[in-house]
Coordinates of C-alpha atoms in Angstrom, one line a residue:
Chain A
X26 CA -17.8 -0.5 13.5
X27 CA -18.4 3.0 12.3
X28 CA -18.2 5.2 9.4
X29 CA -19.0 4.3 5.9
X30 CA -16.3 1.3 5.5
X31 CA -17.2 -0.6 8.6
X32 CA -13.8 -0.4 10.7
X33 CA -13.5 -1.6 14.3
X34 CA -12.7 0.8 16.7
X35 CA -9.2 -0.4 17.6
X36 CA -6.7 -3.0 16.9
X37 CA -3.8 -4.7 18.6
X38 CA -0.8 -3.9 16.7
X39 CA 2.0 -6.3 17.5
X40 CA 5.7 -4.9 16.9
X41 CA 7.6 -7.5 15.1
X42 CA 10.7 -5.3 14.1
X43 CA 13.0 -6.6 16.8
X44 CA 12.4 -10.0 15.3
X45 CA 11.3 -10.5 12.0
X46 CA 12.8 -7.0 11.3
X47 CA 16.3 -7.6 12.4
X48 CA 16.6 -11.4 11.8
X49 CA 17.7 -11.2 8.3
X50 CA 20.3 -8.0 9.2
X51 CA 23.9 -8.2 9.8
X52 CA 23.8 -8.9 13.8
X53 CA 23.5 -5.3 15.6
X54 CA 24.9 -4.9 19.4
X55 CA 22.2 -6.0 21.9
X56 CA 22.6 -2.5 23.5
X57 CA 21.4 -1.0 20.2
X58 CA 18.6 -3.3 20.2
X59 CA 17.4 -2.1 23.6
X60 CA 18.0 1.3 22.4
X61 CA 15.6 0.6 19.7
X62 CA 13.1 -1.5 22.2
X63 CA 13.2 2.1 24.3
X64 CA 12.3 3.8 21.4
X65 CA 9.3 1.4 20.5
X66 CA 8.2 1.4 24.0
X67 CA 7.7 5.3 24.0
X68 CA 5.6 4.9 20.8
X69 CA 2.7 3.4 23.1
X70 CA 2.7 0.0 21.3
X71 CA 1.8 -2.6 23.7
X72 CA 2.5 -6.0 22.1
X73 CA 6.1 -6.4 21.3
X74 CA 7.6 -9.6 19.6
X75 CA 11.1 -9.1 21.3
X76 CA 13.1 -12.0 19.7
X77 CA 13.4 -15.7 18.6
X78 CA 14.9 -18.6 20.6
X79 CA 16.0 -20.2 17.3
X80 CA 19.4 -21.7 16.2
X81 CA 22.3 -18.8 16.4
X82 CA 23.8 -20.5 13.5
X83 CA 20.7 -20.1 11.3
X84 CA 20.0 -16.7 12.6
X85 CA 22.9 -15.2 14.1
X86 CA 21.4 -11.9 14.6
X87 CA 19.1 -13.2 17.0
X88 CA 22.0 -15.1 19.0
X89 CA 21.5 -12.7 22.0
X90 CA 17.8 -13.9 22.6
X91 CA 18.3 -14.6 26.1
X92 CA 20.0 -11.5 27.0
X93 CA 17.2 -9.4 25.2
X94 CA 14.8 -11.2 27.3
X95 CA 16.6 -10.5 30.6
X96 CA 16.1 -6.9 30.1
X97 CA 12.2 -7.0 29.6
X98 CA 11.5 -7.0 32.8
X99 CA 11.8 -3.0 33.3
X100 CA 8.7 -3.0 30.9
X101 CA 5.8 -4.4 33.0
X102 CA 3.0 -3.1 30.7
X103 CA 4.0 -4.5 27.6
X104 CA 3.1 -8.1 26.3
X105 CA 6.4 -9.6 25.0
X106 CA 6.7 -12.4 22.8
X107 CA 9.1 -14.7 21.3
X108 CA 9.2 -17.0 18.4
X109 CA 10.4 -20.6 18.5
X110 CA 10.8 -23.3 16.0
X111 CA 10.8 -26.4 18.2
X112 CA 10.1 -27.6 21.8
X113 CA 13.8 -26.6 22.9
X114 CA 13.1 -23.2 21.7
X115 CA 10.0 -23.0 24.0
X116 CA 12.0 -24.2 26.9
X117 CA 14.5 -21.8 26.1
X118 CA 12.2 -18.9 26.1
X119 CA 10.6 -20.1 29.3
X120 CA 13.6 -20.1 30.8
X121 CA 14.5 -16.7 29.9
X122 CA 11.1 -15.3 31.3
X123 CA 8.9 -15.0 28.1
X124 CA 5.7 -17.1 28.3
X125 CA 4.0 -15.6 25.4
X126 CA 5.3 -17.8 22.8
X127 CA 4.7 -18.1 18.7
X128 CA 5.2 -21.6 17.3
X129 CA 5.9 -21.4 13.4
X130 CA 4.6 -23.8 10.9
X131 CA 5.0 -23.6 7.3
X132 CA 1.9 -24.5 5.6
X133 CA 3.8 -26.2 2.6
X134 CA 6.8 -28.3 2.6
X135 CA 9.1 -26.3 0.3
X136 CA 9.3 -23.4 2.5
X137 CA 9.0 -25.6 5.9
X138 CA 12.1 -27.7 5.0
X139 CA 14.2 -24.5 3.8
X140 CA 13.3 -22.8 7.1
X141 CA 13.1 -25.4 9.6
X142 CA 14.8 -28.4 8.0
X143 CA 11.6 -30.7 8.2
X144 CA 8.3 -31.1 6.6
X145 CA 5.0 -29.5 7.6
X146 CA 3.8 -32.6 9.0
X147 CA 6.8 -33.0 11.2
X148 CA 6.7 -29.2 12.3
X149 CA 2.8 -30.3 13.2
X150 CA 4.0 -33.1 15.4
X151 CA 6.0 -30.8 17.9
X152 CA 2.9 -28.5 17.9
X153 CA 1.8 -30.4 21.3
X154 CA 4.8 -30.5 23.0
X155 CA 5.6 -26.7 22.3
X156 CA 2.1 -25.8 23.6
X157 CA 2.4 -28.4 26.6
X158 CA 5.8 -26.5 27.5
X159 CA 4.1 -23.1 27.2
X160 CA 0.8 -24.1 29.2
X161 CA 3.0 -25.5 32.0
X162 CA 4.4 -22.1 32.4
X163 CA 1.3 -20.5 32.3
X164 CA 1.9 -19.1 29.2
X165 CA 0.2 -18.6 25.9
X166 CA 1.1 -20.6 22.7
X167 CA 0.3 -18.8 19.1
X168 CA 0.8 -20.9 16.0
X169 CA 1.9 -18.7 13.1
X170 CA 1.0 -20.5 10.0
X171 CA 3.8 -19.4 7.3
X172 CA 3.6 -19.3 3.8
X173 CA -0.4 -19.4 4.3
X174 CA -0.8 -18.1 0.8
X175 CA 2.3 -18.8 -1.1
X176 CA 5.2 -20.9 -0.9
X177 CA 8.4 -19.4 -2.9
X178 CA 9.2 -23.0 -3.6
X179 CA 6.2 -24.8 -3.9
X180 CA 4.0 -21.9 -5.5
X181 CA 0.3 -21.2 -3.9
X182 CA -0.8 -22.9 -0.8
X183 CA -4.0 -24.8 -1.3
X184 CA -6.3 -23.0 1.3
X185 CA -7.6 -26.4 2.3
X186 CA -4.3 -27.4 3.5
X187 CA -4.0 -24.3 5.6
X188 CA -7.5 -24.7 7.4
X189 CA -6.5 -28.3 8.1
X190 CA -3.1 -27.5 9.6
X191 CA -4.9 -24.6 11.7
X192 CA -7.5 -26.8 13.1
X193 CA -4.8 -29.2 13.9
X194 CA -2.6 -26.9 15.8
X195 CA -5.7 -26.0 17.7
X196 CA -6.3 -29.5 18.5
X197 CA -2.6 -29.9 19.7
X198 CA -2.7 -27.0 22.1
X199 CA -2.5 -23.8 20.1
X200 CA -4.4 -20.7 21.8
X201 CA -4.2 -18.3 19.0
X202 CA -3.4 -18.4 15.7
X203 CA -1.7 -16.1 13.1
X204 CA -1.6 -16.5 9.1
X205 CA 1.7 -15.3 7.7
X206 CA 1.8 -13.9 4.2
X207 CA 5.6 -14.8 4.2
X208 CA 6.6 -13.9 0.7
X209 CA 4.1 -10.5 0.6
X210 CA 1.9 -12.0 -2.1
X211 CA -1.5 -11.9 -0.7
X212 CA -4.2 -9.5 -1.7
X213 CA -7.6 -8.3 0.1
X214 CA -10.1 -11.0 -1.3
X215 CA -7.6 -14.0 -0.9
X216 CA -7.0 -12.7 2.7
X217 CA -10.4 -12.6 3.5
X218 CA -11.2 -16.0 1.8
X219 CA -8.6 -17.6 3.7
X220 CA -9.1 -16.0 7.2
X221 CA -13.0 -16.6 7.0
X222 CA -12.4 -20.4 6.3
X223 CA -9.9 -20.5 9.0
X224 CA -12.3 -18.9 11.7
X225 CA -14.9 -21.1 10.4
X226 CA -13.0 -24.3 11.3
X227 CA -11.6 -23.1 14.4
X228 CA -14.7 -21.2 16.0
X229 CA -13.7 -18.8 19.2
X230 CA -10.0 -18.9 18.5
X231 CA -8.2 -15.4 17.8
X232 CA -6.7 -15.3 14.0
X233 CA -4.1 -12.6 13.5
X234 CA -2.4 -11.6 10.4
X235 CA 1.2 -11.3 9.7
X236 CA 1.5 -9.0 6.4
X237 CA 4.5 -8.3 4.1
X238 CA 4.4 -5.3 1.8
X239 CA 6.2 -7.0 -1.1
X240 CA 3.8 -5.9 -3.8
X241 CA 2.5 -2.8 -2.6
X242 CA -0.8 -4.6 -1.2
X243 CA 0.1 -4.7 2.2
X244 CA -1.9 -1.7 4.0
X245 CA -4.7 -2.5 1.5
X246 CA -4.9 -6.2 2.6
X247 CA -4.4 -4.6 6.4
X248 CA -7.5 -2.5 5.8
X249 CA -9.7 -5.3 4.3
X250 CA -8.5 -7.6 7.5
X251 CA -9.9 -4.7 9.8
X252 CA -13.2 -4.7 7.6
X253 CA -13.7 -8.4 8.4
X254 CA -13.2 -7.8 12.0
X255 CA -9.5 -8.9 12.0
X256 CA -7.9 -6.9 15.1
X257 CA -4.6 -8.7 15.5
X258 CA -2.0 -7.3 13.1
X259 CA 1.8 -7.4 12.9
X260 CA 3.8 -4.8 11.9
X261 CA 7.4 -3.9 12.0
X262 CA 8.9 -0.2 12.5
X263 CA 10.2 1.3 9.4
X264 CA 9.0 -1.7 7.5
X265 CA 12.0 -3.9 8.4
X266 CA 11.8 -7.4 7.8
X267 CA 12.0 -10.4 5.7
X268 CA 12.7 -13.8 5.7
X269 CA 16.0 -15.5 5.2
X270 CA 14.7 -18.3 3.9
X271 CA 12.0 -17.1 1.5
X272 CA 13.6 -15.7 -1.7
X273 CA 11.7 -12.6 -2.8
X274 CA 10.4 -11.6 0.8
X275 CA 10.8 -8.1 1.7
X276 CA 9.8 -6.1 4.7
X277 CA 6.8 -6.3 6.7
X278 CA 4.0 -3.4 6.9
X279 CA 5.4 -0.5 8.7
X280 CA 3.9 0.1 11.8
X281 CA 3.9 3.6 11.1
X282 CA 2.1 3.3 7.8
X283 CA -0.3 1.3 9.4
X284 CA -0.6 3.6 12.2
X285 CA -1.0 6.4 9.8
X286 CA -3.8 4.8 7.9
X287 CA -5.8 3.6 11.2
X288 CA -5.4 7.3 12.9
X289 CA -7.2 8.9 9.8
X290 CA -9.7 6.0 9.9
X291 CA -10.7 6.5 13.6
X292 CA -9.1 3.1 14.4
X293 CA -7.3 3.4 17.6
X294 CA -3.7 2.0 17.6
X295 CA -2.7 3.5 20.7
X296 CA 0.4 4.9 19.0
X297 CA 2.4 8.3 18.8
X298 CA 3.1 9.3 15.2
X299 CA 5.8 11.7 16.1
X300 CA 7.4 8.8 18.3
X301 CA 7.0 6.0 15.7
X302 CA 8.7 8.2 12.9
X303 CA 11.5 8.7 15.7
X304 CA 11.7 4.9 16.4
X305 CA 11.7 4.1 12.4
X306 CA 14.6 7.0 12.0
X307 CA 16.3 5.0 14.6
X308 CA 15.8 1.5 13.2
X309 CA 17.0 2.9 9.8
X310 CA 20.0 4.3 11.2
X311 CA 21.0 0.9 13.1
X312 CA 20.5 -1.3 10.2
X313 CA 22.5 1.1 8.2
X314 CA 20.4 1.3 5.0
X315 CA 17.2 3.3 3.8
X316 CA 14.2 1.8 4.9
X317 CA 11.0 1.7 2.7
X318 CA 8.4 3.2 4.7
X319 CA 6.7 6.3 2.7
X320 CA 5.9 7.8 6.5
X321 CA 9.5 7.6 7.3
X322 CA 10.4 9.3 4.0
X323 CA 7.8 11.6 3.5
X324 CA 6.8 12.3 7.2
X325 CA 3.3 12.7 9.0
X326 CA 0.9 14.8 7.0
X327 CA 0.9 17.1 10.1
X328 CA 4.6 18.1 8.7
X329 CA 3.2 19.1 5.5
X330 CA 2.5 22.8 6.7
X331 CA 3.6 22.7 10.1
X332 CA 2.2 25.9 11.4
X333 CA -1.4 24.4 10.4
X334 CA -2.6 22.0 12.9
X335 CA -4.0 18.7 11.3
X336 CA -7.8 18.4 11.9
X337 CA -9.2 14.9 13.2
X338 CA -9.7 12.6 10.1
Chain B
X6 CA -20.5 -6.0 -6.4
X7 CA -19.6 -9.7 -5.5
X8 CA -17.8 -11.4 -2.4
X9 CA -17.3 -10.4 1.0
X10 CA -15.5 -7.2 0.4
X11 CA -18.0 -5.9 -2.1
X12 CA -15.8 -5.1 -4.8
X13 CA -17.0 -4.1 -8.4
X14 CA -16.9 -6.1 -11.0
X15 CA -14.7 -4.0 -13.2
X16 CA -13.0 -0.6 -13.0
X17 CA -12.0 2.1 -15.7
X18 CA -8.3 2.4 -15.2
X19 CA -6.5 5.5 -16.9
X20 CA -3.0 5.1 -17.5
X21 CA -1.2 8.5 -16.5
X22 CA 2.4 7.7 -16.7
X23 CA 3.0 9.4 -19.9
X24 CA 2.0 12.7 -18.4
X25 CA 2.0 12.7 -14.4
X26 CA 5.1 10.3 -14.7
X27 CA 6.9 11.9 -17.1
X28 CA 6.6 15.6 -16.2
X29 CA 9.2 15.6 -13.4
X30 CA 11.7 13.8 -14.8
X31 CA 14.4 14.7 -17.5
X32 CA 13.2 15.2 -20.9
X33 CA 13.1 11.8 -22.8
X34 CA 12.9 11.8 -26.4
X35 CA 9.8 11.9 -28.3
X36 CA 10.4 8.4 -29.7
X37 CA 11.1 6.8 -26.3
X38 CA 7.8 8.2 -25.2
X39 CA 6.2 6.5 -28.3
X40 CA 7.9 3.3 -27.4
X41 CA 6.5 3.2 -23.8
X42 CA 3.1 4.0 -25.5
X43 CA 3.5 1.0 -27.5
X44 CA 4.0 -1.1 -24.5
X45 CA 1.2 0.4 -22.4
X46 CA -1.3 -0.1 -25.2
X47 CA 0.1 -3.9 -25.3
X48 CA -1.0 -4.2 -21.8
X49 CA -4.7 -3.7 -22.8
X50 CA -5.1 -0.3 -21.1
X51 CA -7.8 1.6 -22.7
X52 CA -7.7 5.1 -21.3
X53 CA -4.3 6.8 -21.5
X54 CA -3.3 10.6 -20.5
X55 CA -0.9 11.0 -23.1
X56 CA 0.4 14.5 -22.3
X57 CA -0.1 18.1 -21.1
X58 CA -0.6 21.2 -23.2
X59 CA 1.2 23.4 -20.5
X60 CA 4.0 25.6 -20.8
X61 CA 7.2 24.1 -22.1
X62 CA 9.2 26.2 -19.9
X63 CA 7.5 25.1 -16.8
X64 CA 7.3 21.6 -17.9
X65 CA 9.9 20.6 -20.5
X66 CA 9.4 17.2 -20.2
X67 CA 6.1 17.8 -21.8
X68 CA 7.3 20.2 -24.4
X69 CA 6.6 17.7 -27.3
X70 CA 3.1 17.5 -26.4
X71 CA 1.9 18.1 -30.0
X72 CA 4.2 15.5 -31.5
X73 CA 3.0 12.9 -29.2
X74 CA -0.4 13.8 -29.9
X75 CA 0.2 13.6 -33.9
X76 CA 1.1 9.8 -33.3
X77 CA -2.1 8.8 -31.3
X78 CA -4.4 8.0 -34.5
X79 CA -2.7 4.9 -35.1
X80 CA -4.7 3.5 -31.7
X81 CA -8.2 4.2 -32.8
X82 CA -9.2 1.8 -29.8
X83 CA -7.4 4.1 -26.9
X84 CA -9.6 7.1 -25.2
X85 CA -6.2 9.5 -25.2
X86 CA -6.5 12.4 -22.8
X87 CA -4.5 15.6 -22.2
X88 CA -4.3 17.9 -19.0
X89 CA -4.3 21.5 -20.0
X90 CA -4.1 24.6 -17.3
X91 CA -5.9 27.2 -19.1
X92 CA -7.9 27.6 -22.5
X93 CA -4.8 28.3 -24.7
X94 CA -4.0 24.8 -23.5
X95 CA -7.4 23.4 -24.4
X96 CA -7.1 25.0 -27.7
X97 CA -3.6 23.7 -28.3
X98 CA -5.1 20.2 -27.3
X99 CA -8.1 20.5 -29.8
X100 CA -5.7 21.7 -32.6
X101 CA -3.9 18.4 -31.8
X102 CA -6.6 16.3 -32.0
X103 CA -7.2 15.3 -28.2
X104 CA -10.7 16.1 -27.4
X105 CA -10.8 14.5 -24.0
X106 CA -9.3 17.2 -21.9
X107 CA -8.6 17.6 -18.2
X108 CA -8.4 20.9 -16.8
X109 CA -6.6 20.9 -13.4
X110 CA -7.9 23.4 -10.4
X111 CA -6.0 23.4 -7.2
X112 CA -8.5 23.5 -4.2
X113 CA -6.3 25.7 -2.3
X114 CA -4.2 29.0 -3.3
X115 CA -0.8 27.6 -2.1
X116 CA -0.6 24.9 -4.4
X117 CA -2.7 27.1 -7.2
X118 CA -0.1 29.7 -7.2
X119 CA 2.9 27.6 -6.7
X120 CA 1.4 25.3 -9.7
X121 CA -0.3 27.6 -11.7
X122 CA 0.5 31.3 -10.9
X123 CA -3.0 32.2 -9.9
X124 CA -5.4 31.5 -7.1
X125 CA -8.1 28.9 -7.0
X126 CA -10.9 31.1 -7.9
X127 CA -9.0 32.7 -10.7
X128 CA -8.5 29.1 -11.9
X129 CA -12.0 28.5 -11.5
X130 CA -12.9 31.4 -13.5
X131 CA -11.5 29.8 -16.7
X132 CA -13.4 26.7 -16.3
X133 CA -16.2 28.1 -18.4
X134 CA -14.2 28.7 -21.3
X135 CA -11.8 25.8 -21.1
X136 CA -15.2 23.4 -21.1
X137 CA -16.6 25.8 -23.8
X138 CA -13.6 25.2 -26.0
X139 CA -13.7 21.1 -25.5
X140 CA -17.5 21.3 -26.1
X141 CA -17.3 23.0 -29.4
X142 CA -15.0 20.4 -30.4
X143 CA -17.1 17.6 -29.7
X144 CA -14.9 16.6 -26.5
X145 CA -15.2 16.1 -23.0
X146 CA -13.9 18.2 -20.0
X147 CA -12.9 16.8 -16.8
X148 CA -11.9 19.0 -13.9
X149 CA -9.6 17.5 -11.9
X150 CA -9.2 19.1 -8.3
X151 CA -5.7 18.9 -7.2
X152 CA -4.5 18.9 -3.5
X153 CA -8.1 18.0 -2.5
X154 CA -7.0 16.6 0.7
X155 CA -3.7 18.4 1.7
X156 CA -1.9 21.6 0.3
X157 CA 1.7 21.6 0.8
X158 CA 1.7 25.1 1.5
X159 CA -1.6 25.6 3.2
X160 CA -2.1 22.4 5.1
X161 CA -5.3 20.4 5.2
X162 CA -7.8 21.8 2.4
X163 CA -11.4 22.1 4.1
X164 CA -13.7 19.5 2.6
X165 CA -16.4 22.1 2.1
X166 CA -14.0 23.9 -0.4
X167 CA -13.2 20.9 -2.5
X168 CA -17.1 20.2 -2.3
X169 CA -17.9 23.9 -3.5
X170 CA -15.3 24.1 -6.0
X171 CA -16.4 20.6 -7.7
X172 CA -20.0 22.1 -7.7
X173 CA -18.9 25.3 -9.3
X174 CA -16.9 23.4 -12.1
X175 CA -20.0 21.3 -12.8
X176 CA -22.1 24.4 -13.1
X177 CA -19.1 25.8 -15.5
X178 CA -19.4 23.0 -17.7
X179 CA -17.3 20.2 -16.4
X180 CA -18.6 16.7 -17.5
X181 CA -16.6 14.8 -15.0
X182 CA -14.6 15.0 -11.8
X183 CA -11.5 13.6 -10.5
X184 CA -10.1 14.3 -7.0
X185 CA -6.3 14.4 -6.8
X186 CA -4.4 13.4 -3.7
X187 CA -1.2 15.5 -5.2
X188 CA 1.0 14.8 -2.1
X189 CA -0.4 11.4 -1.3
X190 CA -1.6 12.0 2.3
X191 CA -5.1 10.8 2.1
X192 CA -6.4 7.6 3.6
X193 CA -9.4 5.3 3.0
X194 CA -11.8 7.1 5.5
X195 CA -11.1 10.7 4.5
X196 CA -11.2 9.8 0.9
X197 CA -14.6 8.1 1.3
X198 CA -15.8 11.2 3.2
X199 CA -15.1 13.5 0.6
X200 CA -15.9 11.5 -2.4
X201 CA -19.3 10.7 -0.6
X202 CA -19.6 14.8 -0.5
X203 CA -18.7 15.6 -3.9
X204 CA -21.2 13.2 -5.3
X205 CA -24.2 14.4 -3.3
X206 CA -23.2 17.8 -4.4
X207 CA -22.7 17.1 -8.0
X208 CA -25.5 14.0 -8.6
X209 CA -25.0 12.0 -11.6
X210 CA -21.5 13.3 -12.4
X211 CA -18.6 10.7 -12.7
X212 CA -16.2 11.0 -9.9
X213 CA -12.9 9.8 -10.2
X214 CA -9.5 9.3 -8.1
X215 CA -6.2 10.5 -8.6
X216 CA -3.7 8.6 -5.9
X217 CA -0.2 9.0 -5.0
X218 CA 1.4 6.0 -2.8
X219 CA 3.5 8.8 -0.7
X220 CA 2.6 7.2 2.9
X221 CA 2.0 4.0 2.0
X222 CA -1.6 3.9 1.8
X223 CA -2.3 4.3 -2.1
X224 CA -3.7 1.1 -2.7
X225 CA -5.5 0.7 0.3
X226 CA -7.5 3.9 -0.6
X227 CA -8.0 2.6 -4.1
X228 CA -9.5 -0.7 -2.1
X229 CA -11.6 1.5 -0.4
X230 CA -12.7 3.8 -3.4
X231 CA -13.8 0.7 -5.4
X232 CA -15.7 -0.3 -2.3
X233 CA -17.7 2.8 -2.4
X234 CA -18.3 2.5 -6.2
X235 CA -15.6 4.4 -7.7
X236 CA -14.8 3.0 -11.0
X237 CA -12.3 5.5 -12.2
X238 CA -8.8 5.1 -11.0
X239 CA -5.7 6.9 -12.4
X240 CA -2.5 5.0 -12.0
X241 CA 0.9 5.3 -13.6
X242 CA 3.2 2.5 -15.0
X243 CA 5.9 1.8 -12.3
X244 CA 4.6 4.2 -10.0
X245 CA 6.0 6.8 -12.0
X246 CA 5.1 10.6 -10.9
X247 CA 4.9 13.2 -8.8
X248 CA 4.2 17.0 -9.2
X249 CA 7.0 19.5 -9.5
X250 CA 5.1 22.1 -7.5
X251 CA 4.2 20.2 -4.7
X252 CA 7.2 19.4 -2.2
X253 CA 6.9 15.7 -0.9
X254 CA 4.9 14.5 -3.7
X255 CA 6.1 11.1 -5.0
X256 CA 4.6 8.6 -7.6
X257 CA 1.4 7.8 -8.3
X258 CA 0.1 4.6 -7.5
X259 CA 1.9 1.9 -9.6
X260 CA -0.7 0.8 -12.4
X261 CA 1.0 -2.9 -12.0
X262 CA 0.5 -2.8 -8.3
X263 CA -3.2 -1.8 -8.6
X264 CA -3.7 -4.6 -11.5
X265 CA -2.0 -7.1 -9.1
X266 CA -4.6 -6.4 -6.4
X267 CA -7.5 -6.1 -8.7
X268 CA -7.0 -9.5 -10.5
X269 CA -6.7 -11.2 -7.2
X270 CA -9.9 -9.7 -5.9
X271 CA -11.8 -10.4 -9.2
X272 CA -12.1 -6.9 -10.2
X273 CA -11.6 -6.9 -14.1
X274 CA -8.8 -4.0 -15.3
X275 CA -8.4 -5.7 -18.8
X276 CA -5.0 -5.7 -18.3
X277 CA -2.0 -8.3 -18.7
X278 CA 0.1 -8.6 -16.0
X279 CA 3.2 -10.0 -17.9
X280 CA 3.0 -7.0 -20.2
X281 CA 2.5 -4.5 -17.3
X282 CA 5.8 -5.7 -15.7
X283 CA 7.7 -5.3 -19.2
X284 CA 6.1 -1.7 -19.5
X285 CA 7.1 -1.0 -16.1
X286 CA 10.6 -2.2 -16.6
X287 CA 10.8 -0.1 -20.0
X288 CA 9.5 2.8 -17.8
X289 CA 12.5 2.4 -15.6
X290 CA 14.9 1.8 -18.3
X291 CA 13.7 5.1 -20.0
X292 CA 14.0 7.5 -16.7
X293 CA 17.1 5.7 -15.6
X294 CA 16.2 5.3 -11.8
X295 CA 15.0 2.4 -10.0
X296 CA 11.3 3.0 -9.7
X297 CA 9.4 1.8 -6.2
X298 CA 6.7 -0.4 -7.5
X299 CA 6.9 -3.6 -5.7
X300 CA 5.5 -5.6 -8.4
X301 CA 8.1 -4.4 -10.8
X302 CA 10.9 -5.4 -8.3
X303 CA 9.3 -8.8 -6.9
X304 CA 7.5 -9.7 -9.9
X305 CA 4.0 -11.1 -10.1
X306 CA 3.3 -13.7 -7.9
X307 CA 2.7 -16.3 -11.0
X308 CA 6.7 -16.2 -11.3
X309 CA 7.4 -17.2 -7.4
X310 CA 7.4 -20.7 -8.4
X311 CA 7.2 -20.7 -12.2
X312 CA 6.3 -24.2 -12.9
X313 CA 3.3 -24.0 -10.6
X314 CA 0.3 -22.6 -12.4
X315 CA -1.4 -19.7 -10.4
X316 CA -4.9 -20.6 -9.3
X317 CA -7.8 -18.1 -9.8
X318 CA -7.7 -15.9 -7.0

């Protein structure tokens, strides 16, 4: 921790644009995804959620999961992961060569039923099988707790429920946890309280965050997260994203906005701003609509007066 | 200060939508402004920058400054202020009954020349006269340092220049200071470093912040500001705003987004969320284009599942 705001020296950013970003979009060709993947790899990012092995009927945009996965071996330095919703998805991911798996469990029945056709308890029951499948393949199973703060159908999620769910998931084999602000309602203090409670209940387990920027507080919450030592943050290029089964959800926090903030706060992300903006521009072109990233629209501050160099912080 | 993030119990938010928000828009009728003013007063805000006494040729949208000012006496509980760019503007504000005056000085010559047709040194020279005019009327003179972090023409503003300017402004009669992130490039650490340096040089003088949300970091910077004890924050309803003489500037941080974050962080703003969203919707209607406030678009989280009450924080 350095500086007046006590921030970590570095974070492990996970790029989720190819999965959470594209899942709500009209399907784009696999080759276009791979072009975006190339652009993302060029930014320096080292963790990429590449796709999801879920029902192609429910999420047609990710129906090419296996084809995407087949192309990942050309990037041996990247930790690729895939999201799954049940043991069958875990098997598909493993068969496709992806052994870093995220299993999503909604913390509230309303979203769980809409998103996965089952209750939270039913989803949790399958956690043991999913993690077992993954562990047998030598992989890592992360449980993402969706609607960890608010459920679009059920309203506020009781923090105790999230803590109990997280603890149970670890007991059932989860190696890592991630708390998802699926509809973009959380704020720094609510985030800090829940993360602190989950950490206390799951001592020694890495707890990451998956934030959306629906109400403007995404980066503020990310800042507060870094201040309490959260080093695992999801973000999506261009701020792509949302959730097809969560009314009111908008994009993830934008990778280039988080990287912009981190650079000037001396928090190392390993990312290159210029290449991030290029990748975000490509993402925008591929989805064919304006993305909401401020850094994409306004550019890095290095471009404000381009003949003048930007000094460190 | 309370909680794991050490935030203040309350802040003094200044609503600047009627000035910074409307100055770049096509002029709207005075009666429409007063309708927006009514809606803003209803939110509970207690500090409102009502207008600017500047050249009506340069800023036609605020040509009705005196007419707006004439209507403010019906709200005796609100601290109304006006921005001025020279002693003549200060006289006009005083004559119109506004004695809380903001005098803007750009910290870099590029923006100063484009914005006010004079260098920073020339603008600073008039500070004594402006504050003297205001003080003779029993008023308060705040100096707003524009482009305190980056100038769209000159690039990064050397922090030492800002500190020297702030110190000199205080010597010339400024009662309060405000640092303006005119083109929305600052981030938490740069903000904290500059505010800390200005405070050290101007001990005992209130230092506020005027933030824009151009690159997504506006609320994160506001959060960090509150953490280092900045209690005076500008915001504009709906995220209205920009600067006609600063290419690339987008809106101020949105009042309802800041209030949303503060409420859930137990920082009292005195503002009512429902009325804020209503005022933002009115602002959007008056300017006739979609505003970028996430809270305006997505609604308060209390509306996510409206039959379920939102618990405290």
